[in-house]
Structure formats: structure tokens, C-alpha cells
PDB file of C-alpha atoms in Angstrom:
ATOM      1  CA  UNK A1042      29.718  17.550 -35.073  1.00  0.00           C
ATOM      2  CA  UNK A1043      30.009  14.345 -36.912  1.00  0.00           C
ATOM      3  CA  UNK A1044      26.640  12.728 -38.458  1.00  0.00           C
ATOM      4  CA  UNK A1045      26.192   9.398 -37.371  1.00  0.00           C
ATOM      5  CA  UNK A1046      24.835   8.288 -41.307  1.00  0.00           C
ATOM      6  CA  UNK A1047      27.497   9.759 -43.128  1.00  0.00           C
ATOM      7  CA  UNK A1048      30.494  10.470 -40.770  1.00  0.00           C
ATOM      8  CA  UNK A1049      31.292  13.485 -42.057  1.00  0.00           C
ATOM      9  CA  UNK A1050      31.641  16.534 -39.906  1.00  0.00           C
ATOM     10  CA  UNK A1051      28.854  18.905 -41.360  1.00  0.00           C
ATOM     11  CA  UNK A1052      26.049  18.338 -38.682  1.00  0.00           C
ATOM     12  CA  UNK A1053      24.541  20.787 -37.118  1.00  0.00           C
ATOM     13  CA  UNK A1054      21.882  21.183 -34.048  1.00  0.00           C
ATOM     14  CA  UNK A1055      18.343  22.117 -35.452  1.00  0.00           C
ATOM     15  CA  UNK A1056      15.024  21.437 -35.080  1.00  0.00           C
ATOM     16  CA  UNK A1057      12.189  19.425 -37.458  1.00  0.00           C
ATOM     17  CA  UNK A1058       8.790  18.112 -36.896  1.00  0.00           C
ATOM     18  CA  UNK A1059       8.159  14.038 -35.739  1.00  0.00           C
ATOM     19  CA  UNK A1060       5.333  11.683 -36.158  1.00  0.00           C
ATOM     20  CA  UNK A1061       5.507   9.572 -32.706  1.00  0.00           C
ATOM     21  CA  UNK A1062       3.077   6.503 -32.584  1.00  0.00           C
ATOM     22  CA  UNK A1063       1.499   6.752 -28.592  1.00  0.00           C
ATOM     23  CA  UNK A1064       3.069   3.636 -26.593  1.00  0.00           C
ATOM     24  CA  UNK A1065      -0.954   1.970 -26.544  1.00  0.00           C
ATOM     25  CA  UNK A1066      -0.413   2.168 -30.390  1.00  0.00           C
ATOM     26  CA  UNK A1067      -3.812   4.307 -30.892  1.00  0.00           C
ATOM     27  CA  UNK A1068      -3.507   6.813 -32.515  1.00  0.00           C
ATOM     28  CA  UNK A1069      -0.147   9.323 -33.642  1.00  0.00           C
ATOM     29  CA  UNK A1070       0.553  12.900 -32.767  1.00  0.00           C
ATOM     30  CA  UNK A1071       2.675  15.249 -34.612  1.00  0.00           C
ATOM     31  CA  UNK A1072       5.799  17.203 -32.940  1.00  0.00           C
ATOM     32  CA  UNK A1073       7.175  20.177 -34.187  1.00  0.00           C
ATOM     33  CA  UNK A1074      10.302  21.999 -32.846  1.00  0.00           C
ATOM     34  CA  UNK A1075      11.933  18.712 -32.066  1.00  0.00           C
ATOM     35  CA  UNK A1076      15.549  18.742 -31.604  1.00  0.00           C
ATOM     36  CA  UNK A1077      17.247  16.617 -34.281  1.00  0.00           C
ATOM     37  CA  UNK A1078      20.352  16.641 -36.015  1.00  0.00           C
ATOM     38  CA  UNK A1079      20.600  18.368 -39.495  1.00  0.00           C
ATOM     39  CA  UNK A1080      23.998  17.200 -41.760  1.00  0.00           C
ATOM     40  CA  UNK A1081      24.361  19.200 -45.012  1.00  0.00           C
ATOM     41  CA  UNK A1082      26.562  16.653 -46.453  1.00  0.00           C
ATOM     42  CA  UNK A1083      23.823  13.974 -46.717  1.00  0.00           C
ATOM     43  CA  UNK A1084      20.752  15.894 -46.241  1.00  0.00           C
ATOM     44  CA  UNK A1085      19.435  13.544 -43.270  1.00  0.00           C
ATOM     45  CA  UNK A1086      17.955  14.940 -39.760  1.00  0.00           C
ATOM     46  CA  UNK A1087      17.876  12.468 -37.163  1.00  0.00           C
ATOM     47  CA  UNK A1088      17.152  12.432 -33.322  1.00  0.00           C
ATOM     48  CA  UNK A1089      19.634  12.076 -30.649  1.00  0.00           C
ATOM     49  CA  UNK A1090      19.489   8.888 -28.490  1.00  0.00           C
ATOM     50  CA  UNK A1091      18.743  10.882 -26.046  1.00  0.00           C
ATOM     51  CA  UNK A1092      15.859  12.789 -27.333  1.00  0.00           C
ATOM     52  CA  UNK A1093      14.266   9.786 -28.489  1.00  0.00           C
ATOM     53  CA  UNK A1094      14.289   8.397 -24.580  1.00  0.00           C
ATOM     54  CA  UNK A1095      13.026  11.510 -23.539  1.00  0.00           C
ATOM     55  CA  UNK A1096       9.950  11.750 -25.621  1.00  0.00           C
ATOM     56  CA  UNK A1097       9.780   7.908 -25.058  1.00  0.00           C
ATOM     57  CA  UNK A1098       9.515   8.300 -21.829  1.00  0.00           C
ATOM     58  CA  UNK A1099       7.426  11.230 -21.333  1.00  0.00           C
ATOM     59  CA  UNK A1100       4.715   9.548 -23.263  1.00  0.00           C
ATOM     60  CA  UNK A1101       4.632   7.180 -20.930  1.00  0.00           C
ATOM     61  CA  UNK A1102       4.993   8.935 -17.943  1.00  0.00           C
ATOM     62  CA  UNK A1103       1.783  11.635 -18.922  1.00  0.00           C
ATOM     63  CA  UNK A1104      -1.892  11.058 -19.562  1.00  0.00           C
ATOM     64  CA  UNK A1105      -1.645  10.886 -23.565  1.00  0.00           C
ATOM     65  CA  UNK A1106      -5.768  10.938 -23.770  1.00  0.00           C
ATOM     66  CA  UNK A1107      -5.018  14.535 -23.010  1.00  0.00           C
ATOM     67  CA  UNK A1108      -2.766  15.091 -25.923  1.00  0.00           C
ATOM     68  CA  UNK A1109      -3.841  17.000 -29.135  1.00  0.00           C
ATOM     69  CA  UNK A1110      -2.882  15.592 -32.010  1.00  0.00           C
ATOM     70  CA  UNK A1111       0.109  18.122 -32.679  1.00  0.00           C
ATOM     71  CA  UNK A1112       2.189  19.876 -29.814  1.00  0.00           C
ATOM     72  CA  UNK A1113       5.619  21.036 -29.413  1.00  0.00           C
ATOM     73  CA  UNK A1114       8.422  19.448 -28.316  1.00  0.00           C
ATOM     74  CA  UNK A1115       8.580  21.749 -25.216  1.00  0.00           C
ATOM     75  CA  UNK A1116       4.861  21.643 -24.889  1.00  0.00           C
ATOM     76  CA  UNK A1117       5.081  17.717 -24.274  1.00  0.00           C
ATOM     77  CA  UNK A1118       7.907  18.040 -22.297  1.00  0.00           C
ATOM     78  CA  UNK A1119       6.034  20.445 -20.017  1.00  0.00           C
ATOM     79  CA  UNK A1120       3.006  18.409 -19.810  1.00  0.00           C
ATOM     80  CA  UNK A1121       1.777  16.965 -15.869  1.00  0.00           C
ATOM     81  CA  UNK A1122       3.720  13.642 -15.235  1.00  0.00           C
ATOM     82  CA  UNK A1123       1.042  10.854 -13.431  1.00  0.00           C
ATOM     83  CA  UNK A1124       3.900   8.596 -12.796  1.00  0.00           C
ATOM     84  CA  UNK A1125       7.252   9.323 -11.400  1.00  0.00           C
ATOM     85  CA  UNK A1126       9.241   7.097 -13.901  1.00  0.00           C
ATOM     86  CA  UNK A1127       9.335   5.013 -16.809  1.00  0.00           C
ATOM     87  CA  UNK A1128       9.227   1.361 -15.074  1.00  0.00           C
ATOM     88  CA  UNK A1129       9.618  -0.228 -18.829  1.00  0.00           C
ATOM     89  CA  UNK A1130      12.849   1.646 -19.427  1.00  0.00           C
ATOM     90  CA  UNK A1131      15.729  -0.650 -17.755  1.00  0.00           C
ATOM     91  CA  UNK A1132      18.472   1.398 -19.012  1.00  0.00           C
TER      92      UNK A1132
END
């Protein structure tokens, strides 16, 4: 896998912990077990596009007065959706 900082091909598929701000902007919860990618030629871990859109749109798709202030990344993934879709996502 190529890293998208340093274009080399040492990435890898792992997992590290986020800090994600909650879309009203009050307070921020912690995820751990996120998937991210991990190069070992520049040190960096990054999300995926598409990892960021998911937890994106989960957050807005859940009631996040119900979240605790750390969770997994499979825990939020799993939790009750109160909408069907993310209407602010045009993509």
C-alpha cells in the first residue's frame, strides 16, 4: 500500500485512537480502534477518506447526547441511527 504523505510503499492497515469534535461543536469524544493507515517509512497514521465519511456521518445520523465520551470505533458504528441519511453530505 502506498502512503498518501510520503508515497512510499510501506503502509500498512492498523488501528489508533481519534479525537472527533461532535458536528454541534460541544463537546469531543475519544475513539479507539479506529481504522487508520500506519506507514513505517514516515511514521504517520492517517484515516481513509472513507472512514472519515463514515464516522462523519454516523455522528450525524445518531443521538450524540447519548455518547460517552470514549467508545470504539465499532461501538459508534453500532449505535441506533434516528435518521436514515446524512442530508448535509452531497457527495
Amino acid at each position: 500500500m502506498i502512503c498518501e504523505w510520503c508515497e512510499v510503499s510501506h503502509a500498512t492497515h492498523a488501528t489508533n485512537t481519534v479525537y472527533w469534535e461532535l458536528p454541534d461543536g460541544r463537546k469531543v469524544i475519544c475513539i479507539t480502534e479506529t481504522p487508520c493507515v500506519r506507514c513505517t517509512a514516515c511514521g504517520m497514521e492517517y484515516q481513509t477518506e472513507e472512514t472519515t465519511r463514515a464516522i462523519e456521518d454516523q455522528l450525524f445520523l445518531i443521538d450524540t447526547n447519548e455518547l460517552n465520551k470514549q467508545l470504539t470505533y465499532k461501538e459508534l458504528m453500532y449505535k441506533e441511527r434516528i435518521l436514515k441519511r446524512n442530508y448535509f453530505n452531497f457527495s
